Amino acid sequence: MSDSPKETVNPTVKKLSRLFVGYTAGKAQDTALQCRTIVFIASIAAPTAAVFAVINCFSGHLGLALVEIITVFLLLSCFRLIKHPEALSWVRNVLMGTAFVMFTSAFIDGGVANSGIIWSLVVPFFAFLLMGLALAWYWVSAYALLNALLIAMHFGGYLALPYDTMFLAYFPAVFVFFALIAAVFEVQLERLHRSHEETIEELETLRNNLEAHVANKTAELTQANATLQQEVEEHKRTANALIKSEALFLQAQKMEAVGTLVGGIAHDFKQFGYIRELACR
């Protein structure tokens, strides 16, 4: 039975799909990266929101200023909450919801010089950077639908937005364009992060393999050294035994020589006694 041919994915389709799903090694799966991202966003957003709260307060936009002050306090609380890893998902959702409300309020109120609608273009970058591609598209889509509803209510006469009518008509297309730019930017960030994680895993594997190789070589050298020490001890014992044997052999030779000498002397004395006996007769 022949195997069915594998389905091939068009590279272009695969690249386009990355704009919506990102990479599996994205920030949503990395606790350390989530903490760094939250600290980075809060460090920039908190003072920025505080400055605009003061400006809007003195410009008469008190409602928007109040929303921005609340946003500042929520951003500052993140520095304490990120110390608890189990709360990171909740912190990200709270931050995103806070930004959603603040930017929507700015869109409706207009703020200083009617710049609120321009700040709405920051939402995709904020969402993708904070949530990652897979989750951020839900927030971006919800924000785009809410803005479209507000613009439709403006044209229907149910809501008065402080913007030029022509600009409002083109704004949804501009927002989609900026959302795609933000998605491309986030895809590159997640791709670099995944490459970084893979490099770290490869280095960790190489380090573990090197440690195992060094441990094996160390064990082999230790065993060889023990064997060599044993052989040296054997050689020492053999040499000592040989020296003792040589000493015993020399001692035996000396005793044999002494015995021979004594025997010769005794024989000579015996012969001398026999001759003397003959002479006496």
Coordinates of C-alpha atoms in Angstrom, one line a residue:
M1 CA 0.0 0.0 0.0
S2 CA 1.6 3.2 -1.1
D3 CA 1.9 6.2 1.2
S4 CA -0.2 9.2 0.3
P5 CA 1.8 12.3 -0.8
K6 CA 2.5 14.9 1.8
E7 CA 0.7 18.2 1.4
T8 CA 3.0 21.1 0.7
V9 CA 2.2 24.6 2.1
N10 CA 2.8 27.5 -0.2
P11 CA 5.6 29.6 1.3
T12 CA 3.7 32.8 0.6
V13 CA 0.6 31.5 2.4
K14 CA 2.8 30.4 5.3
K15 CA 4.4 33.8 5.6
L16 CA 1.0 35.5 5.5
S17 CA -0.3 33.1 8.2
R18 CA 2.6 34.3 10.5
L19 CA 0.9 37.7 10.5
F20 CA -2.0 36.2 12.4
V21 CA -0.6 33.3 14.4
G22 CA 3.0 34.3 15.0
Y23 CA 5.5 31.8 16.3
T24 CA 4.9 29.2 19.0
A25 CA 7.9 30.6 20.8
G26 CA 6.3 34.0 21.1
K27 CA 6.1 36.1 24.2
A28 CA 2.9 34.5 25.3
Q29 CA 4.8 31.3 26.2
D30 CA 7.9 33.0 27.8
T31 CA 7.5 34.3 31.4
A32 CA 10.8 36.2 31.4
L33 CA 9.9 37.9 28.1
Q34 CA 6.5 38.8 29.4
C35 CA 8.0 40.5 32.5
R36 CA 10.5 42.5 30.4
T37 CA 7.8 43.6 28.0
I38 CA 5.4 44.7 30.8
V39 CA 8.2 46.7 32.5
F40 CA 9.2 48.3 29.1
I41 CA 5.6 49.3 28.3
A42 CA 4.8 50.5 31.8
S43 CA 8.1 52.5 32.0
I44 CA 7.2 54.4 28.8
A45 CA 3.4 54.6 29.1
A46 CA 3.1 55.7 32.7
P47 CA 5.1 59.0 32.4
T48 CA 3.5 59.7 29.0
A49 CA 0.0 59.2 30.3
A50 CA 0.9 61.4 33.3
V51 CA 2.1 64.2 31.1
F52 CA -1.0 64.1 28.9
A53 CA -3.2 63.9 32.0
V54 CA -1.8 67.2 33.2
I55 CA -2.1 68.8 29.7
N56 CA -5.7 67.6 29.2
C57 CA -6.6 68.8 32.7
F58 CA -5.4 72.3 32.0
S59 CA -7.0 72.2 28.5
G60 CA -10.5 71.4 29.9
H61 CA -10.6 67.7 29.0
L62 CA -11.3 66.6 32.5
G63 CA -12.9 63.3 31.7
L64 CA -10.0 62.2 29.5
A65 CA -7.5 63.4 32.2
L66 CA -9.3 61.3 34.8
V67 CA -9.1 58.2 32.6
E68 CA -5.3 58.9 32.1
I69 CA -4.7 59.3 35.8
I70 CA -6.4 56.0 36.5
T71 CA -4.2 54.5 33.7
V72 CA -1.1 55.8 35.4
F73 CA -1.9 54.1 38.7
L74 CA -2.7 50.8 37.0
L75 CA 0.6 51.0 35.0
L76 CA 2.6 51.7 38.2
S77 CA 0.9 48.7 40.0
C78 CA 2.3 46.4 37.3
F79 CA 5.8 46.8 38.7
R80 CA 4.6 45.0 41.9
L81 CA 2.3 42.5 40.2
I82 CA 5.0 41.1 37.9
K83 CA 6.8 39.7 40.9
H84 CA 4.1 37.0 40.9
P85 CA 4.5 34.9 37.7
E86 CA 1.1 33.3 38.1
A87 CA -0.5 36.8 37.7
L88 CA 1.2 37.7 34.5
S89 CA -1.6 36.7 32.2
W90 CA -4.1 38.7 34.3
V91 CA -1.7 41.7 34.3
R92 CA -1.4 41.6 30.5
N93 CA -5.2 41.5 30.1
V94 CA -5.7 44.4 32.6
L95 CA -3.1 46.5 30.9
M96 CA -4.6 45.8 27.5
G97 CA -8.1 46.6 28.8
T98 CA -6.9 49.8 30.4
A99 CA -5.2 50.9 27.2
F100 CA -8.4 49.9 25.3
V101 CA -10.5 52.2 27.5
M102 CA -8.0 55.1 27.5
F103 CA -7.5 55.1 23.7
T104 CA -11.3 54.8 23.1
S105 CA -11.8 57.8 25.5
A106 CA -9.2 59.8 23.6
F107 CA -10.8 58.9 20.3
I108 CA -14.2 60.1 21.5
D109 CA -13.0 63.2 23.4
G110 CA -10.4 64.2 20.9
G111 CA -8.0 65.6 23.5
V112 CA -5.6 68.5 22.9
A113 CA -5.7 69.6 19.2
N114 CA -8.0 66.7 18.4
S115 CA -5.0 64.3 18.5
G116 CA -7.0 61.5 20.1
I117 CA -7.7 59.8 16.8
I118 CA -3.9 59.8 16.0
W119 CA -3.2 58.0 19.3
S120 CA -5.6 55.2 18.2
L121 CA -2.9 54.2 15.7
V122 CA -0.7 53.2 18.6
V123 CA -3.2 50.5 19.7
P124 CA -1.9 47.8 17.2
F125 CA 1.7 48.3 18.3
F126 CA 0.7 48.3 21.9
A127 CA -1.4 45.2 21.6
F128 CA 1.1 43.1 19.5
L129 CA 4.0 44.1 21.7
L130 CA 2.1 43.2 24.9
M131 CA 0.0 40.2 23.9
G132 CA 1.8 38.6 21.0
L133 CA 0.2 38.1 17.6
A134 CA -2.1 35.2 18.3
L135 CA -4.0 37.1 21.1
A136 CA -3.5 40.7 20.0
W137 CA -5.6 40.3 16.8
Y138 CA -8.7 39.8 19.0
W139 CA -8.0 43.1 20.8
V140 CA -7.1 45.0 17.6
S141 CA -10.2 43.7 15.8
A142 CA -12.4 44.6 18.7
Y143 CA -10.9 48.1 18.8
A144 CA -11.3 48.5 15.0
L145 CA -15.0 47.4 15.2
L146 CA -15.7 49.8 18.1
N147 CA -14.1 52.7 16.2
A148 CA -16.1 51.8 13.1
L149 CA -19.3 51.8 15.2
L150 CA -18.4 55.2 16.6
I151 CA -17.7 56.6 13.2
A152 CA -21.0 55.1 11.9
M153 CA -22.8 56.7 14.8
H154 CA -21.1 60.0 13.9
F155 CA -22.3 59.9 10.3
G156 CA -25.7 58.8 11.5
G157 CA -26.0 61.8 13.8
Y158 CA -26.0 59.9 17.0
L159 CA -22.6 61.0 18.1
A160 CA -20.5 64.1 17.5
L161 CA -16.8 63.3 17.0
P162 CA -14.4 66.4 16.9
Y163 CA -12.8 65.4 13.6
D164 CA -13.0 66.3 10.0
T165 CA -15.6 64.2 8.2
M166 CA -13.2 63.3 5.3
F167 CA -10.5 62.1 7.7
L168 CA -13.0 60.0 9.6
A169 CA -14.0 58.3 6.3
Y170 CA -10.5 57.3 5.5
F171 CA -9.4 56.5 9.1
P172 CA -10.5 52.8 9.1
A173 CA -8.3 52.1 6.1
V174 CA -5.4 54.0 7.8
F175 CA -5.9 51.9 11.0
V176 CA -5.8 48.6 9.1
F177 CA -2.6 49.7 7.3
F178 CA -0.9 50.6 10.7
A179 CA -2.2 47.3 12.1
L180 CA -0.5 45.4 9.3
I181 CA 2.7 47.3 9.8
A182 CA 2.6 46.5 13.6
A183 CA 1.9 42.8 12.8
V184 CA 5.0 42.7 10.4
F185 CA 7.1 44.3 13.1
E186 CA 5.9 41.8 15.8
V187 CA 6.5 38.9 13.4
Q188 CA 10.1 39.9 13.1
L189 CA 10.4 40.3 16.9
E190 CA 8.9 36.8 17.5
R191 CA 11.1 35.2 14.8
L192 CA 14.2 36.7 16.4
H193 CA 13.1 35.6 19.8
R194 CA 12.5 32.0 18.5
S195 CA 15.9 32.0 16.8
H196 CA 17.4 33.2 20.1
E197 CA 15.7 30.4 22.1
E198 CA 16.8 27.8 19.5
T199 CA 20.4 29.0 19.8
I200 CA 20.3 28.8 23.5
E201 CA 18.9 25.3 23.4
E202 CA 21.6 24.2 21.0
L203 CA 24.3 25.8 23.2
E204 CA 22.7 24.1 26.2
T205 CA 22.8 20.7 24.4
L206 CA 26.4 21.2 23.4
R207 CA 27.3 22.2 26.9
N208 CA 25.6 19.1 28.3
N209 CA 27.3 16.9 25.7
L210 CA 30.7 18.5 26.4
E211 CA 30.2 18.0 30.2
A212 CA 29.2 14.3 29.6
H213 CA 32.2 13.8 27.3
V214 CA 34.6 15.4 29.9
A215 CA 33.1 13.3 32.6
N216 CA 33.6 10.1 30.5
K217 CA 37.2 11.1 29.7
T218 CA 37.8 11.9 33.4
A219 CA 36.4 8.6 34.4
E220 CA 38.6 6.8 31.8
L221 CA 41.7 8.8 32.9
T222 CA 40.9 8.0 36.6
Q223 CA 40.6 4.3 35.8
A224 CA 43.8 4.3 33.7
N225 CA 45.6 6.2 36.5
A226 CA 44.4 3.6 39.1
T227 CA 45.5 0.8 36.8
L228 CA 48.9 2.5 36.3
Q229 CA 49.3 2.9 40.1
Q230 CA 48.5 -0.8 40.6
E231 CA 51.1 -1.7 38.0
V232 CA 53.7 0.5 39.6
E233 CA 52.9 -1.1 43.0
E234 CA 53.3 -4.5 41.4
H235 CA 56.6 -3.5 39.9
K236 CA 57.8 -2.2 43.3
R237 CA 56.8 -5.4 45.0
T238 CA 58.5 -7.5 42.2
A239 CA 61.7 -5.3 42.5
N240 CA 61.7 -5.7 46.3
A241 CA 61.3 -9.4 46.0
L242 CA 64.1 -9.6 43.5
I243 CA 66.4 -7.6 45.8
K244 CA 65.6 -9.9 48.7
S245 CA 66.2 -13.0 46.5
E246 CA 69.6 -11.6 45.4
A247 CA 70.5 -10.8 49.0
L248 CA 69.6 -14.4 50.0
F249 CA 71.5 -15.8 47.1
L250 CA 74.6 -13.8 48.0
Q251 CA 74.3 -14.9 51.6
A252 CA 74.0 -18.5 50.5
Q253 CA 77.1 -18.1 48.4
K254 CA 79.0 -16.6 51.3
M255 CA 77.9 -19.5 53.6
E256 CA 78.9 -22.0 51.0
A257 CA 82.4 -20.3 50.7
V258 CA 82.8 -20.3 54.4
G259 CA 81.8 -24.0 54.6
T260 CA 84.2 -24.9 51.9
L261 CA 87.0 -23.0 53.7
V262 CA 86.2 -24.6 57.0
G263 CA 86.1 -28.0 55.4
G264 CA 89.5 -27.4 53.8
I265 CA 91.1 -26.2 57.0
A266 CA 89.7 -29.2 58.8
H267 CA 91.0 -31.5 56.2
D268 CA 94.4 -29.9 56.5
F269 CA 94.4 -30.3 60.2
K270 CA 93.5 -33.9 59.9
Q271 CA 96.3 -34.5 57.4
F272 CA 98.7 -32.6 59.7
G273 CA 97.7 -34.8 62.7
Y274 CA 98.2 -38.0 60.6
I275 CA 101.7 -37.0 59.6
R276 CA 102.6 -36.1 63.2
E277 CA 101.3 -39.5 64.3
L278 CA 103.6 -41.2 61.8
A279 CA 106.5 -39.2 62.9
C280 CA 106.1 -40.2 66.5
R281 CA 106.1 -43.8 65.6

